[in-house]
PDB file of N, CA and C in Angstrom:
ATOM      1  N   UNK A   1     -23.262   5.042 -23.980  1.00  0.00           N
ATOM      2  CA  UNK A   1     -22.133   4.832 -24.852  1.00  0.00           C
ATOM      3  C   UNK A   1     -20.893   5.560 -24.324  1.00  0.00           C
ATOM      4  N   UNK A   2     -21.431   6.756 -23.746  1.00  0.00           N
ATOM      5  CA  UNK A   2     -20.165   7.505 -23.470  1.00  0.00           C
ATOM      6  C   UNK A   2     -19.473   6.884 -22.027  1.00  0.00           C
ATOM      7  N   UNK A   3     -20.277   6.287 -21.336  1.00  0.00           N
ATOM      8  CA  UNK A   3     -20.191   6.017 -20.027  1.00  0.00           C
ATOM      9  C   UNK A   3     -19.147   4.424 -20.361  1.00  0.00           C
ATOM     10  N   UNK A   4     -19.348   3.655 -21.547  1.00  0.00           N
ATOM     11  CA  UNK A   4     -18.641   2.567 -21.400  1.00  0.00           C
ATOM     12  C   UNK A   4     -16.984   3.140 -22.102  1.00  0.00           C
ATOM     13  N   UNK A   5     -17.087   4.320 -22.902  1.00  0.00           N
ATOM     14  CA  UNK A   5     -15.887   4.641 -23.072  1.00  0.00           C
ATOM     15  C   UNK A   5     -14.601   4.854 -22.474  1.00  0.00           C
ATOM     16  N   UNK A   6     -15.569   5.646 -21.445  1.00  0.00           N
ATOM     17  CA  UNK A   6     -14.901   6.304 -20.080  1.00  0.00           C
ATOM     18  C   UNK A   6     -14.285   5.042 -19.447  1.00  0.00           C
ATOM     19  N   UNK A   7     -15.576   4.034 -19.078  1.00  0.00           N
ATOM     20  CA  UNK A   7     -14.708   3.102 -18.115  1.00  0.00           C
ATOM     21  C   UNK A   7     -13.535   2.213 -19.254  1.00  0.00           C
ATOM     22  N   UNK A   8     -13.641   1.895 -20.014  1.00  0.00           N
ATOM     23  CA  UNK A   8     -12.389   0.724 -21.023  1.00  0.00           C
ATOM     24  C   UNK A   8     -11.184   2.320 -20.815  1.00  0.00           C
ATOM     25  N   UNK A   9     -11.288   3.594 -21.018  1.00  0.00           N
ATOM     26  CA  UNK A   9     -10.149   4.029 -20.673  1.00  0.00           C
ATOM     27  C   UNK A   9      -9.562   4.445 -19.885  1.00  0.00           C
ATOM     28  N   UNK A  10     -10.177   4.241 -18.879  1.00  0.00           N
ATOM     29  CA  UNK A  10     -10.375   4.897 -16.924  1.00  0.00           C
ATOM     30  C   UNK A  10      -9.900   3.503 -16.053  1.00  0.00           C
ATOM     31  N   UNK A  11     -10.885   2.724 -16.339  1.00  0.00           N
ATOM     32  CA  UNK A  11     -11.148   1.466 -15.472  1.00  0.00           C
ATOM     33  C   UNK A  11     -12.380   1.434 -15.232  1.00  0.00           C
ATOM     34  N   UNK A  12     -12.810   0.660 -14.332  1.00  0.00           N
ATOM     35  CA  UNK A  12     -13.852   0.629 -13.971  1.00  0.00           C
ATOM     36  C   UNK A  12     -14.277   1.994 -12.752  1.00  0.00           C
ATOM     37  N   UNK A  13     -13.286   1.606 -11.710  1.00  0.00           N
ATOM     38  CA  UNK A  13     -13.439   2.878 -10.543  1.00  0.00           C
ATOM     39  C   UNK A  13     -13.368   4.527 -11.037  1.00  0.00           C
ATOM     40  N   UNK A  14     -12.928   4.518 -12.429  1.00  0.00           N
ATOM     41  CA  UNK A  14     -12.680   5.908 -12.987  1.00  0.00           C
ATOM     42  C   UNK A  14     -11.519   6.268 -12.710  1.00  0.00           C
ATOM     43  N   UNK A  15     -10.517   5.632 -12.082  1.00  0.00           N
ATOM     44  CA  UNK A  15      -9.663   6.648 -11.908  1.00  0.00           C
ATOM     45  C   UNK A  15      -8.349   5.887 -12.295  1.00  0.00           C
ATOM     46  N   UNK A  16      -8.243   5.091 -13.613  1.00  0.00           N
ATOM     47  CA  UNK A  16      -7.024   4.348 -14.021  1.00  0.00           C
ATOM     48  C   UNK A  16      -5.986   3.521 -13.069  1.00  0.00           C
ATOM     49  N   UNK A  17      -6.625   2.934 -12.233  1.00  0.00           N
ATOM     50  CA  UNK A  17      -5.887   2.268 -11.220  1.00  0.00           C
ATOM     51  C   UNK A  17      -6.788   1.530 -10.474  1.00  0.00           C
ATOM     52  N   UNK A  18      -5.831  -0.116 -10.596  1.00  0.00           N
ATOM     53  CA  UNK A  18      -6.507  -1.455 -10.067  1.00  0.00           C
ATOM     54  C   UNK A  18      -5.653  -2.035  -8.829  1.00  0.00           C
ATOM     55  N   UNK A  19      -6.011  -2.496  -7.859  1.00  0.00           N
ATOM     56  CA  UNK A  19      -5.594  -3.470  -6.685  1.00  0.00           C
ATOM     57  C   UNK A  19      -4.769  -4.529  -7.375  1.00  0.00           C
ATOM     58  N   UNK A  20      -3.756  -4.573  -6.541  1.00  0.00           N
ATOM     59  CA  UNK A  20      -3.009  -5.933  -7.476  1.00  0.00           C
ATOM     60  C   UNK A  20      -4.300  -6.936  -7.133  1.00  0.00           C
ATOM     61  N   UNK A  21      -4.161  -8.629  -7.714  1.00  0.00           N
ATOM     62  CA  UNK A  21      -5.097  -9.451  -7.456  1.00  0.00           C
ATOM     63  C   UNK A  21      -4.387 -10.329  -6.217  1.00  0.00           C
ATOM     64  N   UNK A  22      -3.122 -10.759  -6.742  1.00  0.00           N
ATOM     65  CA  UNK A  22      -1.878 -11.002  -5.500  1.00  0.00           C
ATOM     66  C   UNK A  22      -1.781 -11.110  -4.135  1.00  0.00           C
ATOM     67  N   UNK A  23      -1.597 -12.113  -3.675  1.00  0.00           N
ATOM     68  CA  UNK A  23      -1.335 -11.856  -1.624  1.00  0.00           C
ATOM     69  C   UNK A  23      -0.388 -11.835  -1.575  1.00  0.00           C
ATOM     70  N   UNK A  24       0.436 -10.835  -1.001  1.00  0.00           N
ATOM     71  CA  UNK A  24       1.524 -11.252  -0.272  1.00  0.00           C
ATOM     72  C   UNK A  24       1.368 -11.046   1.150  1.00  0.00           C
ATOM     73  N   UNK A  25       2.318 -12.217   1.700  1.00  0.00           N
ATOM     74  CA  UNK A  25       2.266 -12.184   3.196  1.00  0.00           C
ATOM     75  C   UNK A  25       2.523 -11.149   3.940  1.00  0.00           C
ATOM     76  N   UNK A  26       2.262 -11.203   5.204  1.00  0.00           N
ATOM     77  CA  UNK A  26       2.625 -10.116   6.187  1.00  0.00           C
ATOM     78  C   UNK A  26       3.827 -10.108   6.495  1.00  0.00           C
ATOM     79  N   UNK A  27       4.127  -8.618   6.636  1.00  0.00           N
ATOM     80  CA  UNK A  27       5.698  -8.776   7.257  1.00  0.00           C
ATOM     81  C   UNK A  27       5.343  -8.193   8.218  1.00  0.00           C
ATOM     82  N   UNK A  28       5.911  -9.122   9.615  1.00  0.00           N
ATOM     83  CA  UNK A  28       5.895  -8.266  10.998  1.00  0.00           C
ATOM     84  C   UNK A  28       7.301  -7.793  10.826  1.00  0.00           C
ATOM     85  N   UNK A  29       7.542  -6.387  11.749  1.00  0.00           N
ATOM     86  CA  UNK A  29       8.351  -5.168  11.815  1.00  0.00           C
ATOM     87  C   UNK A  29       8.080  -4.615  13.373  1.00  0.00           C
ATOM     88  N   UNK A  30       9.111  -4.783  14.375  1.00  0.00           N
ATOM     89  CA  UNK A  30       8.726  -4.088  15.287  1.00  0.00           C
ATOM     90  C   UNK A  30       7.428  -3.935  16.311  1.00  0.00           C
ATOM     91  N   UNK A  31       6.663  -5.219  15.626  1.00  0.00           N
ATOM     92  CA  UNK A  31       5.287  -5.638  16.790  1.00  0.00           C
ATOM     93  C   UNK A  31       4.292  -4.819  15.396  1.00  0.00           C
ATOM     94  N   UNK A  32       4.518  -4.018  14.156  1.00  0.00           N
ATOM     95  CA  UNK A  32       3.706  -3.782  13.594  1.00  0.00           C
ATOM     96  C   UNK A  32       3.530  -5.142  12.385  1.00  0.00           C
ATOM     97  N   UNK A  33       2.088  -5.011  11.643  1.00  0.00           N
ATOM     98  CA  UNK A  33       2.124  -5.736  10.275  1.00  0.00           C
ATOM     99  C   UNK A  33       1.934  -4.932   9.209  1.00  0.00           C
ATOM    100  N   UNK A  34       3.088  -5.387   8.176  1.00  0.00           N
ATOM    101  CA  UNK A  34       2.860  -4.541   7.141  1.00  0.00           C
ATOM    102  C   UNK A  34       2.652  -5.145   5.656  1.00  0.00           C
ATOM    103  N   UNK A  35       1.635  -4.876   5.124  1.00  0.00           N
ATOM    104  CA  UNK A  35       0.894  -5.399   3.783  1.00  0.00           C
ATOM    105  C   UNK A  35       1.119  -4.603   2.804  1.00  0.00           C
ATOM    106  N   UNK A  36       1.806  -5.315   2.051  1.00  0.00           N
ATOM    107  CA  UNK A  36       2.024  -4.977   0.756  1.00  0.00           C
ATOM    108  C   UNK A  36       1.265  -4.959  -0.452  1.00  0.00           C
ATOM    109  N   UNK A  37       0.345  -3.788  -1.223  1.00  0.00           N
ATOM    110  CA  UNK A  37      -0.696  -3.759  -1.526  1.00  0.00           C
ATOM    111  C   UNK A  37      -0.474  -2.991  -3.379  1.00  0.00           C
ATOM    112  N   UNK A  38       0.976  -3.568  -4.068  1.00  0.00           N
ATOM    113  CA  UNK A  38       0.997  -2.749  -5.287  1.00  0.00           C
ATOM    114  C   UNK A  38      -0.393  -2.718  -5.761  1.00  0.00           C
ATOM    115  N   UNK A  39      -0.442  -1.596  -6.632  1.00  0.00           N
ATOM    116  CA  UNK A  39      -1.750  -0.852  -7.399  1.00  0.00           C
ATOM    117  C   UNK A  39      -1.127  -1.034  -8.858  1.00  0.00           C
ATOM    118  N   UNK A  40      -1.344  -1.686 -10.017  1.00  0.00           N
ATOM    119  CA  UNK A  40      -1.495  -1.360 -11.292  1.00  0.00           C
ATOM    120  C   UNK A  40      -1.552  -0.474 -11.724  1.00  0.00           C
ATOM    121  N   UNK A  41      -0.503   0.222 -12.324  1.00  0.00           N
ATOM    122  CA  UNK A  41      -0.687   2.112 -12.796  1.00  0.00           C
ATOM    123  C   UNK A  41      -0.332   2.286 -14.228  1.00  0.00           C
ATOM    124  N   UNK A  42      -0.617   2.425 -15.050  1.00  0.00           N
ATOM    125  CA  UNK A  42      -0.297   2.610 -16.699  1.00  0.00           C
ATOM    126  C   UNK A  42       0.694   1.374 -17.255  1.00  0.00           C
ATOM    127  N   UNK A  43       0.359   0.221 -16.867  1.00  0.00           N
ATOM    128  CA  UNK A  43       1.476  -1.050 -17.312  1.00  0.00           C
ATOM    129  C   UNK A  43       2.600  -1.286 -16.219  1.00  0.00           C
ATOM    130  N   UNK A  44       2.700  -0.164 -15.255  1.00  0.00           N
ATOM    131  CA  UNK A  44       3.315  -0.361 -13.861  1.00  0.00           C
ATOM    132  C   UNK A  44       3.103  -0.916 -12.879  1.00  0.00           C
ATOM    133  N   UNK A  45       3.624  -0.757 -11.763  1.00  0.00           N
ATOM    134  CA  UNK A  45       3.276  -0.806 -10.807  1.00  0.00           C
ATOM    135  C   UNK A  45       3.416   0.205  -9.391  1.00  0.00           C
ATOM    136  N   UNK A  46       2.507   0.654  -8.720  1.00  0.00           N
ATOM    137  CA  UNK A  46       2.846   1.721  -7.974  1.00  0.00           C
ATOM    138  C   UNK A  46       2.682   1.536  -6.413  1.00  0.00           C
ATOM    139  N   UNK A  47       3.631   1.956  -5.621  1.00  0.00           N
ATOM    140  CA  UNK A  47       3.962   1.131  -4.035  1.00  0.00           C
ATOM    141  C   UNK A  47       2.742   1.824  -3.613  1.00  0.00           C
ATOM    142  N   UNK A  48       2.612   0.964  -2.890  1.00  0.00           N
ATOM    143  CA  UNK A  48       0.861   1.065  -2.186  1.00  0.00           C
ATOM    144  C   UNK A  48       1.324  -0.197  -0.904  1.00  0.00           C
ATOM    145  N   UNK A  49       0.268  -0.165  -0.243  1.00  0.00           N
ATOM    146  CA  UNK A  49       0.156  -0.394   1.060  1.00  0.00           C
ATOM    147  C   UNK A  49      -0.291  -0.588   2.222  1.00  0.00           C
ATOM    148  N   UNK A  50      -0.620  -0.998   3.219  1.00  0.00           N
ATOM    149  CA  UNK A  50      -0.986  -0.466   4.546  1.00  0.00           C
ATOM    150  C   UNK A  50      -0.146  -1.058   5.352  1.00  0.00           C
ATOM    151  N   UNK A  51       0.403  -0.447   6.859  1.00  0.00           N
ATOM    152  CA  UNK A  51       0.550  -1.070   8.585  1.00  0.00           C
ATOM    153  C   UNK A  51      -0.593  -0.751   9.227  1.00  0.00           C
ATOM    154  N   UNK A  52      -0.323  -2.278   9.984  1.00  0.00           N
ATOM    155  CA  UNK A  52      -1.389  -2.127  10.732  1.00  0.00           C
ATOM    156  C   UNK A  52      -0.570  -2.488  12.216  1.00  0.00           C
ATOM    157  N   UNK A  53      -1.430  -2.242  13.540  1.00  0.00           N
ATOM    158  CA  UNK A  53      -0.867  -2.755  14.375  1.00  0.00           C
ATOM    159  C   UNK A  53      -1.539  -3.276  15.593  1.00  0.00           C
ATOM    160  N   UNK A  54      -2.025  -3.933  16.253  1.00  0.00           N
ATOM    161  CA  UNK A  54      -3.045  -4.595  17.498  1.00  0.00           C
ATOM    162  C   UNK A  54      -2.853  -3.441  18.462  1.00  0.00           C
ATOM    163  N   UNK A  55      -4.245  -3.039  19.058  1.00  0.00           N
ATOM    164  CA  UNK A  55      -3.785  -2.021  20.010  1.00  0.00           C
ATOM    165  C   UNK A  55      -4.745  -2.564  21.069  1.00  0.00           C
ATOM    166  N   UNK A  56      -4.911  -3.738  21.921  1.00  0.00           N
ATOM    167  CA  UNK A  56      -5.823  -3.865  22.552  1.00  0.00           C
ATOM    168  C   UNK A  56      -6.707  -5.126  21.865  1.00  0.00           C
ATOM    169  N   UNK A  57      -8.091  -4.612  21.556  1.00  0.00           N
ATOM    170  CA  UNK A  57      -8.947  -5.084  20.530  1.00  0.00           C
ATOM    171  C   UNK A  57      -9.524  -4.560  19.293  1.00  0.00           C
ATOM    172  N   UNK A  58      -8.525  -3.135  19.184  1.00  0.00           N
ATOM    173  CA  UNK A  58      -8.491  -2.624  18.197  1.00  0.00           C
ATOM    174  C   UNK A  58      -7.194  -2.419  16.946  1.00  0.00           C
ATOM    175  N   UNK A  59      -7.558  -2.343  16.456  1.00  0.00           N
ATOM    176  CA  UNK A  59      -6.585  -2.360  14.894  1.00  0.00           C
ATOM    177  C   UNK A  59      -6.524  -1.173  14.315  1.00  0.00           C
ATOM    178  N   UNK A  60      -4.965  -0.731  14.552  1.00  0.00           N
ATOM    179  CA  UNK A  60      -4.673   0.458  13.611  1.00  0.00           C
ATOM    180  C   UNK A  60      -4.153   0.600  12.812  1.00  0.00           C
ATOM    181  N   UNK A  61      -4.744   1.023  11.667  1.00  0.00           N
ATOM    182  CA  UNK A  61      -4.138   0.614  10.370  1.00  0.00           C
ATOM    183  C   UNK A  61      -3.723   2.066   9.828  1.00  0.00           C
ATOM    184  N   UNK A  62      -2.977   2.327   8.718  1.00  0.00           N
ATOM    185  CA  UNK A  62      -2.277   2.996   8.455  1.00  0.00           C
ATOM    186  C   UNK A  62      -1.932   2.483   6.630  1.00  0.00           C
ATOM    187  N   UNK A  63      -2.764   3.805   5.911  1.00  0.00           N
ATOM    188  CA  UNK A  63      -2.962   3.381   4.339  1.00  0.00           C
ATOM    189  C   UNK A  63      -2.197   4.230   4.100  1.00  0.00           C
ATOM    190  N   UNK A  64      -0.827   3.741   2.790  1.00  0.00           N
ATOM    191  CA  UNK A  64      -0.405   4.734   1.962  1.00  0.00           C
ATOM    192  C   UNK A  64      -0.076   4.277   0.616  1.00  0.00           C
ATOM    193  N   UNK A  65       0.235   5.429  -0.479  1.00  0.00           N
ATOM    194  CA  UNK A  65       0.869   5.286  -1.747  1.00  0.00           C
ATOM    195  C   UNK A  65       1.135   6.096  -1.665  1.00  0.00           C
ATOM    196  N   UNK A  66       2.672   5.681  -2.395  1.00  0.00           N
ATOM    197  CA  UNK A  66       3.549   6.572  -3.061  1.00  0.00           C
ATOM    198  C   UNK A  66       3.426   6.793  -4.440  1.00  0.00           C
ATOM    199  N   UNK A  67       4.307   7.827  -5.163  1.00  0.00           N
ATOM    200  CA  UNK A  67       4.450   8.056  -6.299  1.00  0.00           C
ATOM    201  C   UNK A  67       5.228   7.070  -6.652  1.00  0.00           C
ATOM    202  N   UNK A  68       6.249   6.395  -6.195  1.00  0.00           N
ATOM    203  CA  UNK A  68       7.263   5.532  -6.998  1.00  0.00           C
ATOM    204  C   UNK A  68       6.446   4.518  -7.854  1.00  0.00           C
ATOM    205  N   UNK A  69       7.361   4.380  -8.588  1.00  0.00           N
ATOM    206  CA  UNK A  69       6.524   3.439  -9.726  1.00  0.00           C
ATOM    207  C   UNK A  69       7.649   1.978 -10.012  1.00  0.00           C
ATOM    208  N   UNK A  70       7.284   1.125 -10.862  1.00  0.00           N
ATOM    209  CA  UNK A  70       8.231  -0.061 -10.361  1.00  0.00           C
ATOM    210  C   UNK A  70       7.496  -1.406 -11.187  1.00  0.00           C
ATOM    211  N   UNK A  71       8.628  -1.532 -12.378  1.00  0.00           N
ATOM    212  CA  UNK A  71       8.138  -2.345 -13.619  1.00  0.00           C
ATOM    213  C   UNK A  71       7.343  -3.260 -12.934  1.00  0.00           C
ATOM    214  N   UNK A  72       7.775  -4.327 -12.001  1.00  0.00           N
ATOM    215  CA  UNK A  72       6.654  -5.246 -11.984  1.00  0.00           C
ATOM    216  C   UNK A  72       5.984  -5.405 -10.475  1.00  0.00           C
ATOM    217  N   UNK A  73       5.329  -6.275 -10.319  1.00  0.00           N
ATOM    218  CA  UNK A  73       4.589  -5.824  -8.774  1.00  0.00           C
ATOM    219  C   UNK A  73       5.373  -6.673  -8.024  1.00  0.00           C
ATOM    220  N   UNK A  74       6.553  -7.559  -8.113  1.00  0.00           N
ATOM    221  CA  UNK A  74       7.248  -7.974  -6.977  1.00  0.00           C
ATOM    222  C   UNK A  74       8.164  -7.001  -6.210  1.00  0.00           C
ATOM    223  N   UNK A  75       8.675  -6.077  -6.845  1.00  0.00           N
ATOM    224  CA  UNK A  75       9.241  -5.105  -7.126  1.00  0.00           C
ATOM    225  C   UNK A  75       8.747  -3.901  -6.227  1.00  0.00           C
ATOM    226  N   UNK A  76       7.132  -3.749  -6.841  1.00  0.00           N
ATOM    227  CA  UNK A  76       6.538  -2.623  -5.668  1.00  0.00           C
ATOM    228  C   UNK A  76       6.595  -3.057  -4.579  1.00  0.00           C
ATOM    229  N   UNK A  77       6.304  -4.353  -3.849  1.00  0.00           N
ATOM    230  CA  UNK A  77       6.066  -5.246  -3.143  1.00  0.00           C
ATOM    231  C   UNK A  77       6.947  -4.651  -2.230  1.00  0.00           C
ATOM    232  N   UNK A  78       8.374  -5.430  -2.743  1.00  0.00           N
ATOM    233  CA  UNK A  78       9.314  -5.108  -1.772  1.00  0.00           C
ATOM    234  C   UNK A  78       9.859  -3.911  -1.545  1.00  0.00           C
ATOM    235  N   UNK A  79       9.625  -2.773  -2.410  1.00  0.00           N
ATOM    236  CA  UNK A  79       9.796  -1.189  -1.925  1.00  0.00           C
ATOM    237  C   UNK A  79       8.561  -0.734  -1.144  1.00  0.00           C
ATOM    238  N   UNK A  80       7.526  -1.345  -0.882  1.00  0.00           N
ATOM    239  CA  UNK A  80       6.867  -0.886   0.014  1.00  0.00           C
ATOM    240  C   UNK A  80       7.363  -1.176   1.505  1.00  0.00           C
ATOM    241  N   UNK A  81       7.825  -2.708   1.382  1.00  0.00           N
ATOM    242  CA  UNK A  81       8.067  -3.511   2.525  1.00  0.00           C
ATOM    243  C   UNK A  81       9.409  -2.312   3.116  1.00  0.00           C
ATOM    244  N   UNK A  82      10.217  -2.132   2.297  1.00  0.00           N
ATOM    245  CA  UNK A  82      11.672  -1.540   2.528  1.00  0.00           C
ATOM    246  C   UNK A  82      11.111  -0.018   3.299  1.00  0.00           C
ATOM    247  N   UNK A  83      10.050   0.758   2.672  1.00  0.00           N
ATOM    248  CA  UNK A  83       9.985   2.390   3.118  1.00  0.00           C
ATOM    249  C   UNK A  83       8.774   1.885   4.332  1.00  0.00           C
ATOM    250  N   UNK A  84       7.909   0.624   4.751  1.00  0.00           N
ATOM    251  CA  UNK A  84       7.120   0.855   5.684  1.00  0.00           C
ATOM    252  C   UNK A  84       8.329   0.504   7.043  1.00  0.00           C
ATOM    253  N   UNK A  85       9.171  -0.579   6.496  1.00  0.00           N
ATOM    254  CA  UNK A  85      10.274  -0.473   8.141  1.00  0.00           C
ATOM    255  C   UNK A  85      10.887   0.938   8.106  1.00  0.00           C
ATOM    256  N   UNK A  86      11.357   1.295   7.284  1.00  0.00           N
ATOM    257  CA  UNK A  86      11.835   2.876   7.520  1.00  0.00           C
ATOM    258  C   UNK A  86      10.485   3.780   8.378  1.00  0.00           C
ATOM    259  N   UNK A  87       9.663   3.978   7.555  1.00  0.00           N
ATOM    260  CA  UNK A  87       8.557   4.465   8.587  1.00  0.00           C
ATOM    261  C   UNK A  87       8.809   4.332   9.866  1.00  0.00           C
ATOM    262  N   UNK A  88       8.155   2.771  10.128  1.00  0.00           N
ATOM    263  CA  UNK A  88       8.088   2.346  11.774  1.00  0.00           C
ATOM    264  C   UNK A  88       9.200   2.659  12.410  1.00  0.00           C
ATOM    265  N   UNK A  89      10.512   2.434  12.015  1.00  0.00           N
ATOM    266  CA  UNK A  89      11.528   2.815  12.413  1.00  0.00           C
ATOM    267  C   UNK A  89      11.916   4.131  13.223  1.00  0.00           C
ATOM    268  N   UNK A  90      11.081   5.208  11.959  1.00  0.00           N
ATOM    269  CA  UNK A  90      11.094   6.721  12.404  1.00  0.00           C
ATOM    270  C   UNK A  90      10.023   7.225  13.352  1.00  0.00           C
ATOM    271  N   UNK A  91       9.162   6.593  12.524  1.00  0.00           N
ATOM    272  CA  UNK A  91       7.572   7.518  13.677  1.00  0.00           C
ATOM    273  C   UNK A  91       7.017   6.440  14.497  1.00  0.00           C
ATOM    274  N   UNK A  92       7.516   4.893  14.140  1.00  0.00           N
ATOM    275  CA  UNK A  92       7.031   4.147  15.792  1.00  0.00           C
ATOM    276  C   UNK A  92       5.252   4.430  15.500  1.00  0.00           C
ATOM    277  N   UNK A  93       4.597   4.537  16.491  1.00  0.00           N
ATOM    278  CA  UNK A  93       3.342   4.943  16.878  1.00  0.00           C
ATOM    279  C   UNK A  93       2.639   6.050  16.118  1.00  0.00           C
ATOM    280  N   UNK A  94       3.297   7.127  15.897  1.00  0.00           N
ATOM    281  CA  UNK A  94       3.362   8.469  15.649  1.00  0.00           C
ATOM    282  C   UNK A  94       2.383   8.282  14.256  1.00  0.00           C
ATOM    283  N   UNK A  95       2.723   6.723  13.236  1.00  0.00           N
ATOM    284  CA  UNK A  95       2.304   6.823  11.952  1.00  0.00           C
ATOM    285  C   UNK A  95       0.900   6.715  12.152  1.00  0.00           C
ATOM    286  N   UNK A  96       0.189   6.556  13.298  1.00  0.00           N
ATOM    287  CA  UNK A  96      -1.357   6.008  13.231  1.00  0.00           C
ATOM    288  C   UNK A  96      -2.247   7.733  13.750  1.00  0.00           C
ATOM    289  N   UNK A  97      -1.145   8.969  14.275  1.00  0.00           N
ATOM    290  CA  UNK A  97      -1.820  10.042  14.575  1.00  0.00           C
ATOM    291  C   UNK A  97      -2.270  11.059  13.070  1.00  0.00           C
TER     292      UNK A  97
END
């Protein structure tokens, strides 16, 4: 009983935060790809993410969230898209060490 409480006020993962369901496309940036990955946060939405980039036959990817938050998920979407070219911009390569 206590265990179904937890999850209806948690979520399921426990920790009040869901994957959008949403695709959005890739944005290439500089030879990197960057996926836009809002997270569902208390009726929000919160910038989430990954770049990735071909290195060979390997794939380096590069996961983040921020704190910003952002009424709806088109919204996170494109503030992720906006701070991952800033990234690449700054650290290039540097973001996968």
């Amino acid at each position: 009983m206590l265990g179904k409480m937890f999850k209806s006020l948690f979520g399921a993962s426990g920790e009040g935060q869901t994957k959008s369901a949403s695709k959005t496309a890739p944005v290439e940036h500089e030879g990197f790809q960057i996926i836009a990955e809002p997270q569902s946060s208390g009726g929000q939405w919160q910038v989430a993410g990954r770049i990735e980039k071909q290195d060979g036959e390997e794939t380096r990817v590069h996961h983040f969230i921020r704190a910003d938050v952002m009424p709806g998920e088109t919204e996170a979407a494109n503030e992720m898209i906006r701070k991952a070219k800033m990234m690449i911009d700054q650290q290039g390569d540097r973001i996968f060490d």
